[in-house]
């Protein structure tokens, strides 16, 4: 294997140590950050994420509340809960776990969250702030990826950065954060022509498309930093990313594994945002 492994667990553990210290310092000022997590329905993957968020809060000394609502919850009921939490003084951050059941209007719910408590940074106001580079919160997954890239010691400035995927949660904000650090950024998606030609130009390649082992070794530049946001099951039911890890390892300079790459960072960034929110 040629590529250096980017260890998300290790980078995450180090960051959590400093966040834990920050929470302890806030406690001396009488401040306890508080996070409310809402989950609607019983999607198994969402349940795992929510449990991990609770555990992380506990580990760092952050107060947390969990609201598990039935799948048939109405738009009005969910809206009322969010509004109540907007007013609740011991809650600094509100997270509504996505995806919501189909009958609920996700966008309307996100827009109900007070922008100052929107620790996912999904509210249009926070998205706009990111666009102009004047923000308090960064969306958790792209923020975590920036930390992973920083951990390689390779500067983004002037690099060819290619993002595969254009979701509001990952692809679009990811491109913006790379741009803020003076990368030359290209966003690719399902309609991109000659995808392999574009990805092969990348010094930094971020892949978030949700297709198992989609990025093959011939699509990657020698020595590139490869960040895999995917979380899929392969033909044997084993967890795998959007990148064909074994083959791409022989070409890339540094690569994130799945699991143990991007995943652990996302929740750490959520904790960071909750602390930021508590600081006001
Ligand atoms: N579902 C998948 N990722 C996320 C995330 O970062 N935040 C929320 N709220 N839901 C998600």
mmCIF file with all atom_site columns, C-alpha atoms in Angstrom, residues 51-130:
data_model
loop_
_atom_site.group_PDB
_atom_site.id
_atom_site.type_symbol
_atom_site.label_atom_id
_atom_site.label_alt_id
_atom_site.label_comp_id
_atom_site.label_asym_id
_atom_site.label_entity_id
_atom_site.label_seq_id
_atom_site.pdbx_PDB_ins_code
_atom_site.Cartn_x
_atom_site.Cartn_y
_atom_site.Cartn_z
_atom_site.occupancy
_atom_site.B_iso_or_equiv
_atom_site.pdbx_formal_charge
_atom_site.auth_seq_id
_atom_site.auth_comp_id
_atom_site.auth_asym_id
_atom_site.auth_atom_id
_atom_site.pdbx_PDB_model_num
ATOM 1  C CA . UNK A 1 51  ? -27.222 7.385  19.776 1.00 0.00 ? 51  UNK A CA 1
ATOM 2  C CA . UNK A 1 52  ? -23.642 8.315  18.832 1.00 0.00 ? 52  UNK A CA 1
ATOM 3  C CA . UNK A 1 53  ? -24.475 12.013 19.164 1.00 0.00 ? 53  UNK A CA 1
ATOM 4  C CA . UNK A 1 54  ? -25.849 11.412 22.677 1.00 0.00 ? 54  UNK A CA 1
ATOM 5  C CA . UNK A 1 55  ? -22.744 9.444  23.631 1.00 0.00 ? 55  UNK A CA 1
ATOM 6  C CA . UNK A 1 56  ? -20.462 12.211 22.353 1.00 0.00 ? 56  UNK A CA 1
ATOM 7  C CA . UNK A 1 57  ? -22.351 14.805 24.416 1.00 0.00 ? 57  UNK A CA 1
ATOM 8  C CA . UNK A 1 58  ? -21.972 12.669 27.503 1.00 0.00 ? 58  UNK A CA 1
ATOM 9  C CA . UNK A 1 59  ? -18.256 12.169 26.891 1.00 0.00 ? 59  UNK A CA 1
ATOM 10 C CA . UNK A 1 60  ? -17.623 15.922 26.613 1.00 0.00 ? 60  UNK A CA 1
ATOM 11 C CA . UNK A 1 61  ? -19.945 17.099 29.389 1.00 0.00 ? 61  UNK A CA 1
ATOM 12 C CA . UNK A 1 62  ? -22.542 18.613 27.061 1.00 0.00 ? 62  UNK A CA 1
ATOM 13 C CA . UNK A 1 63  ? -26.159 18.474 28.233 1.00 0.00 ? 63  UNK A CA 1
ATOM 14 C CA . UNK A 1 64  ? -28.418 16.687 25.759 1.00 0.00 ? 64  UNK A CA 1
ATOM 15 C CA . UNK A 1 65  ? -32.098 16.012 25.244 1.00 0.00 ? 65  UNK A CA 1
ATOM 16 C CA . UNK A 1 66  ? -33.437 13.433 22.836 1.00 0.00 ? 66  UNK A CA 1
ATOM 17 C CA . UNK A 1 67  ? -36.922 13.592 21.312 1.00 0.00 ? 67  UNK A CA 1
ATOM 18 C CA . UNK A 1 68  ? -38.010 10.346 19.667 1.00 0.00 ? 68  UNK A CA 1
ATOM 19 C CA . UNK A 1 69  ? -41.222 10.995 17.783 1.00 0.00 ? 69  UNK A CA 1
ATOM 20 C CA . UNK A 1 70  ? -43.426 8.441  16.033 1.00 0.00 ? 70  UNK A CA 1
ATOM 21 C CA . UNK A 1 71  ? -43.287 8.158  12.219 1.00 0.00 ? 71  UNK A CA 1
ATOM 22 C CA . UNK A 1 72  ? -46.825 9.564  11.885 1.00 0.00 ? 72  UNK A CA 1
ATOM 23 C CA . UNK A 1 73  ? -45.920 12.846 13.657 1.00 0.00 ? 73  UNK A CA 1
ATOM 24 C CA . UNK A 1 74  ? -47.555 15.792 11.864 1.00 0.00 ? 74  UNK A CA 1
ATOM 25 C CA . UNK A 1 75  ? -45.867 18.872 10.456 1.00 0.00 ? 75  UNK A CA 1
ATOM 26 C CA . UNK A 1 76  ? -47.644 20.966 13.098 1.00 0.00 ? 76  UNK A CA 1
ATOM 27 C CA . UNK A 1 77  ? -46.459 18.784 15.995 1.00 0.00 ? 77  UNK A CA 1
ATOM 28 C CA . UNK A 1 78  ? -42.854 18.845 14.813 1.00 0.00 ? 78  UNK A CA 1
ATOM 29 C CA . UNK A 1 79  ? -42.987 22.598 14.160 1.00 0.00 ? 79  UNK A CA 1
ATOM 30 C CA . UNK A 1 80  ? -44.345 23.189 17.669 1.00 0.00 ? 80  UNK A CA 1
ATOM 31 C CA . UNK A 1 81  ? -41.529 21.163 19.225 1.00 0.00 ? 81  UNK A CA 1
ATOM 32 C CA . UNK A 1 82  ? -38.868 23.079 17.283 1.00 0.00 ? 82  UNK A CA 1
ATOM 33 C CA . UNK A 1 83  ? -40.439 26.402 18.296 1.00 0.00 ? 83  UNK A CA 1
ATOM 34 C CA . UNK A 1 84  ? -40.509 25.308 21.930 1.00 0.00 ? 84  UNK A CA 1
ATOM 35 C CA . UNK A 1 85  ? -36.819 24.368 21.769 1.00 0.00 ? 85  UNK A CA 1
ATOM 36 C CA . UNK A 1 86  ? -36.002 27.706 20.077 1.00 0.00 ? 86  UNK A CA 1
ATOM 37 C CA . UNK A 1 87  ? -37.230 29.343 23.304 1.00 0.00 ? 87  UNK A CA 1
ATOM 38 C CA . UNK A 1 88  ? -35.703 26.864 25.763 1.00 0.00 ? 88  UNK A CA 1
ATOM 39 C CA . UNK A 1 89  ? -32.812 28.605 27.583 1.00 0.00 ? 89  UNK A CA 1
ATOM 40 C CA . UNK A 1 90  ? -30.802 25.458 28.424 1.00 0.00 ? 90  UNK A CA 1
ATOM 41 C CA . UNK A 1 91  ? -30.766 24.386 24.767 1.00 0.00 ? 91  UNK A CA 1
ATOM 42 C CA . UNK A 1 92  ? -28.094 25.992 22.561 1.00 0.00 ? 92  UNK A CA 1
ATOM 43 C CA . UNK A 1 93  ? -28.271 23.668 19.573 1.00 0.00 ? 93  UNK A CA 1
ATOM 44 C CA . UNK A 1 94  ? -31.167 21.936 17.794 1.00 0.00 ? 94  UNK A CA 1
ATOM 45 C CA . UNK A 1 95  ? -30.654 19.072 15.387 1.00 0.00 ? 95  UNK A CA 1
ATOM 46 C CA . UNK A 1 96  ? -33.445 17.432 13.432 1.00 0.00 ? 96  UNK A CA 1
ATOM 47 C CA . UNK A 1 97  ? -32.122 14.133 12.149 1.00 0.00 ? 97  UNK A CA 1
ATOM 48 C CA . UNK A 1 98  ? -32.613 13.741 8.394  1.00 0.00 ? 98  UNK A CA 1
ATOM 49 C CA . UNK A 1 99  ? -34.162 12.239 6.380  1.00 0.00 ? 99  UNK A CA 1
ATOM 50 C CA . UNK A 1 100 ? -37.622 12.921 7.774  1.00 0.00 ? 100 UNK A CA 1
ATOM 51 C CA . UNK A 1 101 ? -40.571 10.696 6.824  1.00 0.00 ? 101 UNK A CA 1
ATOM 52 C CA . UNK A 1 102 ? -41.919 11.576 3.356  1.00 0.00 ? 102 UNK A CA 1
ATOM 53 C CA . UNK A 1 103 ? -45.105 13.347 4.519  1.00 0.00 ? 103 UNK A CA 1
ATOM 54 C CA . UNK A 1 104 ? -43.073 16.006 6.356  1.00 0.00 ? 104 UNK A CA 1
ATOM 55 C CA . UNK A 1 105 ? -41.718 19.147 4.703  1.00 0.00 ? 105 UNK A CA 1
ATOM 56 C CA . UNK A 1 106 ? -38.023 18.995 5.583  1.00 0.00 ? 106 UNK A CA 1
ATOM 57 C CA . UNK A 1 107 ? -37.206 22.440 4.243  1.00 0.00 ? 107 UNK A CA 1
ATOM 58 C CA . UNK A 1 108 ? -39.970 24.132 6.227  1.00 0.00 ? 108 UNK A CA 1
ATOM 59 C CA . UNK A 1 109 ? -38.809 22.406 9.428  1.00 0.00 ? 109 UNK A CA 1
ATOM 60 C CA . UNK A 1 110 ? -35.192 23.463 8.909  1.00 0.00 ? 110 UNK A CA 1
ATOM 61 C CA . UNK A 1 111 ? -36.330 27.046 8.349  1.00 0.00 ? 111 UNK A CA 1
ATOM 62 C CA . UNK A 1 112 ? -38.214 26.923 11.676 1.00 0.00 ? 112 UNK A CA 1
ATOM 63 C CA . UNK A 1 113 ? -35.004 26.282 13.631 1.00 0.00 ? 113 UNK A CA 1
ATOM 64 C CA . UNK A 1 114 ? -33.602 29.491 15.051 1.00 0.00 ? 114 UNK A CA 1
ATOM 65 C CA . UNK A 1 115 ? -30.467 30.275 12.972 1.00 0.00 ? 115 UNK A CA 1
ATOM 66 C CA . UNK A 1 116 ? -28.500 30.847 16.194 1.00 0.00 ? 116 UNK A CA 1
ATOM 67 C CA . UNK A 1 117 ? -29.328 27.275 17.332 1.00 0.00 ? 117 UNK A CA 1
ATOM 68 C CA . UNK A 1 118 ? -28.892 25.654 13.902 1.00 0.00 ? 118 UNK A CA 1
ATOM 69 C CA . UNK A 1 119 ? -25.813 23.555 14.710 1.00 0.00 ? 119 UNK A CA 1
ATOM 70 C CA . UNK A 1 120 ? -26.146 21.660 11.402 1.00 0.00 ? 120 UNK A CA 1
ATOM 71 C CA . UNK A 1 121 ? -25.855 24.980 9.517  1.00 0.00 ? 121 UNK A CA 1
ATOM 72 C CA . UNK A 1 122 ? -28.704 23.914 7.210  1.00 0.00 ? 122 UNK A CA 1
ATOM 73 C CA . UNK A 1 123 ? -30.881 27.032 7.636  1.00 0.00 ? 123 UNK A CA 1
ATOM 74 C CA . UNK A 1 124 ? -30.863 29.298 4.564  1.00 0.00 ? 124 UNK A CA 1
ATOM 75 C CA . UNK A 1 125 ? -29.477 32.143 6.660  1.00 0.00 ? 125 UNK A CA 1
ATOM 76 C CA . UNK A 1 126 ? -26.479 30.064 7.744  1.00 0.00 ? 126 UNK A CA 1
ATOM 77 C CA . UNK A 1 127 ? -25.986 28.680 4.226  1.00 0.00 ? 127 UNK A CA 1
ATOM 78 C CA . UNK A 1 128 ? -25.920 32.268 2.958  1.00 0.00 ? 128 UNK A CA 1
ATOM 79 C CA . UNK A 1 129 ? -23.404 33.232 5.623  1.00 0.00 ? 129 UNK A CA 1
ATOM 80 C CA . UNK A 1 130 ? -21.118 30.426 4.519  1.00 0.00 ? 130 UNK A CA 1
#
